[in-house]
Short mmCIF file of C-alpha atoms in Angstrom, two decimals:
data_model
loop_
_atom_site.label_atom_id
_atom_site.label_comp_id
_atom_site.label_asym_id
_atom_site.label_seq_id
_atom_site.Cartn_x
_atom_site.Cartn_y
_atom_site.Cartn_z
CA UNK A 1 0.00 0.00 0.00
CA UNK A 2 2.15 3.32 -1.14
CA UNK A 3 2.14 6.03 0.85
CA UNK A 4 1.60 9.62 0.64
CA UNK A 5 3.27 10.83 -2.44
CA UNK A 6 4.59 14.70 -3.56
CA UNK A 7 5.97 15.46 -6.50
CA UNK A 8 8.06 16.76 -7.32
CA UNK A 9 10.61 16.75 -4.30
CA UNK A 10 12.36 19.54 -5.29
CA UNK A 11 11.20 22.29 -7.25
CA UNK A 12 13.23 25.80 -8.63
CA UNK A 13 11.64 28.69 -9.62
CA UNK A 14 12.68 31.77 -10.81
CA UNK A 15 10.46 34.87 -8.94
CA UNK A 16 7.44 35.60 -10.80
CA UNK A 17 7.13 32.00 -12.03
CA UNK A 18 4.26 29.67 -10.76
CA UNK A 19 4.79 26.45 -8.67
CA UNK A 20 2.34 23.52 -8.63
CA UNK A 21 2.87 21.24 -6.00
CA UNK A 22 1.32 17.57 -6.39
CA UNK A 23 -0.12 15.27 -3.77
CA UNK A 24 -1.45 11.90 -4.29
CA UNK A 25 -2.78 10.82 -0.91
CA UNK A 26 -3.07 7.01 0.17
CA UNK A 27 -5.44 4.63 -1.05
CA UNK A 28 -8.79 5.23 0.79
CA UNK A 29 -7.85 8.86 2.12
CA UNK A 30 -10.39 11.63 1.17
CA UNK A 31 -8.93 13.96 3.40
CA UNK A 32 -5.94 15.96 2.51
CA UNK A 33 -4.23 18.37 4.24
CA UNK A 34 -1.30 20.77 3.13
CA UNK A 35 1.48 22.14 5.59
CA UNK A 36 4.39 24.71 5.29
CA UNK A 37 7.75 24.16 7.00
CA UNK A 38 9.94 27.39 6.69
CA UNK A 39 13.62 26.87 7.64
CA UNK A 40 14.32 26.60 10.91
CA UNK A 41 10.32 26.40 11.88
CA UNK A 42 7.87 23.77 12.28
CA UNK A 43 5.14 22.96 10.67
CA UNK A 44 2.27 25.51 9.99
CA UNK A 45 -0.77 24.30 8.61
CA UNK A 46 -2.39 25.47 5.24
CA UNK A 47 -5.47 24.18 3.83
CA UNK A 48 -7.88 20.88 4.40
CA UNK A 49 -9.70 19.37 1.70
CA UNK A 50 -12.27 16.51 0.77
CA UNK A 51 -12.86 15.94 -2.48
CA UNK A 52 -14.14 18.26 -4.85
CA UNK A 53 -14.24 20.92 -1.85
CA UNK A 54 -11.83 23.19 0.28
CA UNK A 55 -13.00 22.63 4.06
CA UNK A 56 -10.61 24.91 5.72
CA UNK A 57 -8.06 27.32 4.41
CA UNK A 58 -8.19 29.25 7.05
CA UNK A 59 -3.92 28.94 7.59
CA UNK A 60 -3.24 29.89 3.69
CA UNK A 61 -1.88 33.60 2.33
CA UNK A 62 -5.04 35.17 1.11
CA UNK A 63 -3.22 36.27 -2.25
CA UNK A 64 -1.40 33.68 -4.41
CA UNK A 65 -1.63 30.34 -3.35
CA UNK A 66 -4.39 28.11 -4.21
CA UNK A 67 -5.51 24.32 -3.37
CA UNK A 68 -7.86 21.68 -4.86
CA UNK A 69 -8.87 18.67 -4.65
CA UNK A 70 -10.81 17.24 -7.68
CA UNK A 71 -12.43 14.25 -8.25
CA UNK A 72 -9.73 12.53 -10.00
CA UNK A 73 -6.28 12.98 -9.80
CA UNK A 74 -3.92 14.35 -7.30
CA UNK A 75 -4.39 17.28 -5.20
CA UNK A 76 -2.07 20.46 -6.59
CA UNK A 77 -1.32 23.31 -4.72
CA UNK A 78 -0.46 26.53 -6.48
CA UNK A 79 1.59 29.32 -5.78
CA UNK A 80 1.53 32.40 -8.28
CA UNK A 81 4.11 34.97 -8.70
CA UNK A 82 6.20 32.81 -6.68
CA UNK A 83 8.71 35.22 -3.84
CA UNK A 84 11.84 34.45 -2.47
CA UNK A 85 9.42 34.44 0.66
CA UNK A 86 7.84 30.91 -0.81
CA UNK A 87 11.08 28.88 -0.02
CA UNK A 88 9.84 26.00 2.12
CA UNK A 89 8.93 22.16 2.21
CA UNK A 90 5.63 21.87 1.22
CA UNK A 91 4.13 18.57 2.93
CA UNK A 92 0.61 17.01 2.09
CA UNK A 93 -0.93 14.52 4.82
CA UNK A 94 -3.83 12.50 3.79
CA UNK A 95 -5.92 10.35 6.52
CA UNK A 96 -9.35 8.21 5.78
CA UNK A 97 -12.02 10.10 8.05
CA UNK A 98 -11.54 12.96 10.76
CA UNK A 99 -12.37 12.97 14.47
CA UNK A 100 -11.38 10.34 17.21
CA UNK A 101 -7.78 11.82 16.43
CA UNK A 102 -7.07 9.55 13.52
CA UNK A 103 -3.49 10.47 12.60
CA UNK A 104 -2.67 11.67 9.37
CA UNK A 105 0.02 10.31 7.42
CA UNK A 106 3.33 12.40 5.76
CA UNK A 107 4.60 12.58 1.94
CA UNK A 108 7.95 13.26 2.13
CA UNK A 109 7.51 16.60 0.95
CA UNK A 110 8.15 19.13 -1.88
CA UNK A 111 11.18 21.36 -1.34
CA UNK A 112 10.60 24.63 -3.30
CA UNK A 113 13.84 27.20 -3.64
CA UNK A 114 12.95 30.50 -5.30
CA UNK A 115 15.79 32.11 -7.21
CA UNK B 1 -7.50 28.21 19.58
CA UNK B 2 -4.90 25.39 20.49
CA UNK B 3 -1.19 25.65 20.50
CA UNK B 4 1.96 23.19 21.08
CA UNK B 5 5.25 24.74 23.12
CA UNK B 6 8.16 22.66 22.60
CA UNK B 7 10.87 23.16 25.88
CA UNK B 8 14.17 22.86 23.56
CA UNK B 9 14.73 23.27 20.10
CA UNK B 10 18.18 21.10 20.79
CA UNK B 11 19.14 18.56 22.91
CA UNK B 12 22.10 16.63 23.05
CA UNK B 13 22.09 12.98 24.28
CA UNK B 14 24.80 10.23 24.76
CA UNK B 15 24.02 7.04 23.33
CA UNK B 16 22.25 4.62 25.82
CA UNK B 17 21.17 7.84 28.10
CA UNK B 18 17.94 9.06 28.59
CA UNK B 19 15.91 10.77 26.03
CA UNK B 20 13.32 13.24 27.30
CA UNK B 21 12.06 15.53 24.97
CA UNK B 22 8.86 18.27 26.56
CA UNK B 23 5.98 19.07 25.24
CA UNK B 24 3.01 21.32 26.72
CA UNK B 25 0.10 22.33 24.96
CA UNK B 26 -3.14 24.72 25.31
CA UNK B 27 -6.51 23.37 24.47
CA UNK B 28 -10.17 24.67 25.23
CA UNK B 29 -11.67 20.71 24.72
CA UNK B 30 -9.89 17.19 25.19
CA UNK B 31 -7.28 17.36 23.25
CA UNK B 32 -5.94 14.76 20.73
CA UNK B 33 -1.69 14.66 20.86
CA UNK B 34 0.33 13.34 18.47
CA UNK B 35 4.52 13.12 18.46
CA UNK B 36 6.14 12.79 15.22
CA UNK B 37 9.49 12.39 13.86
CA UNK B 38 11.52 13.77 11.11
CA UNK B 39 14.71 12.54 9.89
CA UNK B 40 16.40 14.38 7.08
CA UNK B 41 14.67 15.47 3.97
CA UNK B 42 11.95 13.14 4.68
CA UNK B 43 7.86 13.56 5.64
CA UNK B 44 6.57 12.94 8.80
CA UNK B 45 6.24 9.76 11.00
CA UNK B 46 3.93 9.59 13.12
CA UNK B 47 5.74 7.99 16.52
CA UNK B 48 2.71 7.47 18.54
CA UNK B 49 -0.94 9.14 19.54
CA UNK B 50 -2.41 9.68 22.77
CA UNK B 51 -6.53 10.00 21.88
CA UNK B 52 -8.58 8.59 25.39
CA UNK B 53 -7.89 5.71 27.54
CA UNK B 54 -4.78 4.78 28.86
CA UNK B 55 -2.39 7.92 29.19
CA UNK B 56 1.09 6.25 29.44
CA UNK B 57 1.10 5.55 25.34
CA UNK B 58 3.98 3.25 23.86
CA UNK B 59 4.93 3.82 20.23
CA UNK B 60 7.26 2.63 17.85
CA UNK B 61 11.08 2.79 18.04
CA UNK B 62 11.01 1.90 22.21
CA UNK B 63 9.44 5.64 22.88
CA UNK B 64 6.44 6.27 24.80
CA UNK B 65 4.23 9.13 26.12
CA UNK B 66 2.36 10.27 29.07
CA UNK B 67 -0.57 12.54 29.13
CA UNK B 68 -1.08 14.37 32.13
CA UNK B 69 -4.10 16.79 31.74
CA UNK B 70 -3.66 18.30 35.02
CA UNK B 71 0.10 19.93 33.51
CA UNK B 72 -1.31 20.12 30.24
CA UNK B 73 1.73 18.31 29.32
CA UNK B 74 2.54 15.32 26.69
CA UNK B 75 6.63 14.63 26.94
CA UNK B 76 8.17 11.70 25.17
CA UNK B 77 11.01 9.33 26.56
CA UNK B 78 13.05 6.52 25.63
CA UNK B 79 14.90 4.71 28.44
CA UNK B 80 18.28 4.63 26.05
CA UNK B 81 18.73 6.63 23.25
CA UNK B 82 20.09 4.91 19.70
CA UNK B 83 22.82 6.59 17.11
CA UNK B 84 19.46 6.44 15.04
CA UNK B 85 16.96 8.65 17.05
CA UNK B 86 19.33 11.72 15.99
CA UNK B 87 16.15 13.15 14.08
CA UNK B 88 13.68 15.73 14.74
CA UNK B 89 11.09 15.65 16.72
CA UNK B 90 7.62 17.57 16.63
CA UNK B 91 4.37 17.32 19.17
CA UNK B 92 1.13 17.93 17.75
CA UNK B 93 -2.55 18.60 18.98
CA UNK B 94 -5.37 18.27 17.43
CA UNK B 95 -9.53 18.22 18.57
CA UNK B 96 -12.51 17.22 17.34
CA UNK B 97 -14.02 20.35 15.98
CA UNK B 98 -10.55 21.17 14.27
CA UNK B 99 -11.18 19.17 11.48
CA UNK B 100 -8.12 16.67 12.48
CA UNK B 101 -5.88 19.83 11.88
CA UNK B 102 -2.92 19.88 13.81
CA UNK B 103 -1.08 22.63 14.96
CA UNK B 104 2.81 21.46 15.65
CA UNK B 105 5.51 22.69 18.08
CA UNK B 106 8.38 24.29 16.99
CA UNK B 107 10.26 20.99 17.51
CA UNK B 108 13.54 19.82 18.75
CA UNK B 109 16.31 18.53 17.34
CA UNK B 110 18.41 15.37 18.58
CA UNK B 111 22.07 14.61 18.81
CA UNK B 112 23.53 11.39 19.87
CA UNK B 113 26.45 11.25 20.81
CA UNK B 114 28.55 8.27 20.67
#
């Protein structure tokens, strides 16, 4: 059973440019969930989607970035006019249901540098 | 609003000693807590959960966890430390109107030392 997987893991981008960030979550998962880790930070949540619908993006820049989840295919998140302020690993978590703390489970990440 | 404090963001063990790595949190409801390691350019893995029940939790790797509402703490040990636990370690919390979000600690880094 494959896990979480991001592509790609690493990503360059000139500033201006546009990243899309893939996430294919685990078989039977419904729910993903994309995180931020600046350097030298933990992790801060982003956005948490079913299919087909954004549930909370409540931890995502207002301008710029984008998520979605459609009905086939992976789950892309989208950063516009990429800034040298957009450097990060990008992670995407996917778990089968919510509530009773059912733990979600890791890609490995997408590590974006913006030159 | 929940949040995760992290006492630490290094520590420095010998191999064979203790590892105790301390985590207190903030919640308004039962929380659900979560530790997680991170070894280098790699995801997530999730180490163990505390959700209800028994609060002394035992995960993988020989680590385990206590919950202790009344301190509002959740700190992870492992009687002897290994070269490989030199990782990264994060504490998470979640609830159950949060969607199964989790907001993370700022973490802390392990060193074994030989």
């Amino acid at each position: 059973n494959a896990g979480v997987m991001q592509n790609p893991r690493h990503l360059v981008r000139r500033r201006g440019q546009e990243a899309r960030l893939r996430c294919s979550p685990m078989k039977g998962h419904s729910h993903v969930y994309w995180y931020r880790q600046l350097p030298e930070e933990g992790l801060k949540f982003m956005v948490y989607l079913q299919k087909e619908n954004i549930i909370d993006e409540s931890g995502m820049p207002k301008e710029r970035f984008s998520a979605e989840f459609p009905k086939e295919g992976p789950s892309i998140l989208r950063i516009q006019q990429v800034v040298r302020g957009d450097s990060a690993a990008y992670f995407c978590a996917s778990s089968p249901s919510v509530g009773s703390g059912q733990p979600q489970h890791f890609g490995d990440g997408t590590r974006l540098s913006i030159l | 609003a929940q949040s995760v404090t992290q006492l630490g963001s290094h520590v420095s063990v010998s191999e064979g000693a203790l590892v105790l790595l301390r985590c207190n949190y903030s919640s308004s409801v039962p929380p659900y807590l979560f530790w997680y390691v991170q070894y280098p350019n790699q995801g997530l893995q999730l180490l163990l959960k505390y959700t209800t029940g028994a609060t002394l939790v035992k995960g993988i790797n020989g680590f385990e966890a206590e919950f202790k509402k009344s301190e509002t703490s959740f700190h992870l040990t492992k009687p002897s430390a290994h070269m490989s636990d030199a990782a990264e370690y994060f504490c998470a919390v979640t609830r159950e109107a949060a969607g199964n979000k989790l907001t993370f600690g700022g973490g802390t880094r392990v060193l074994v030392k030989p």
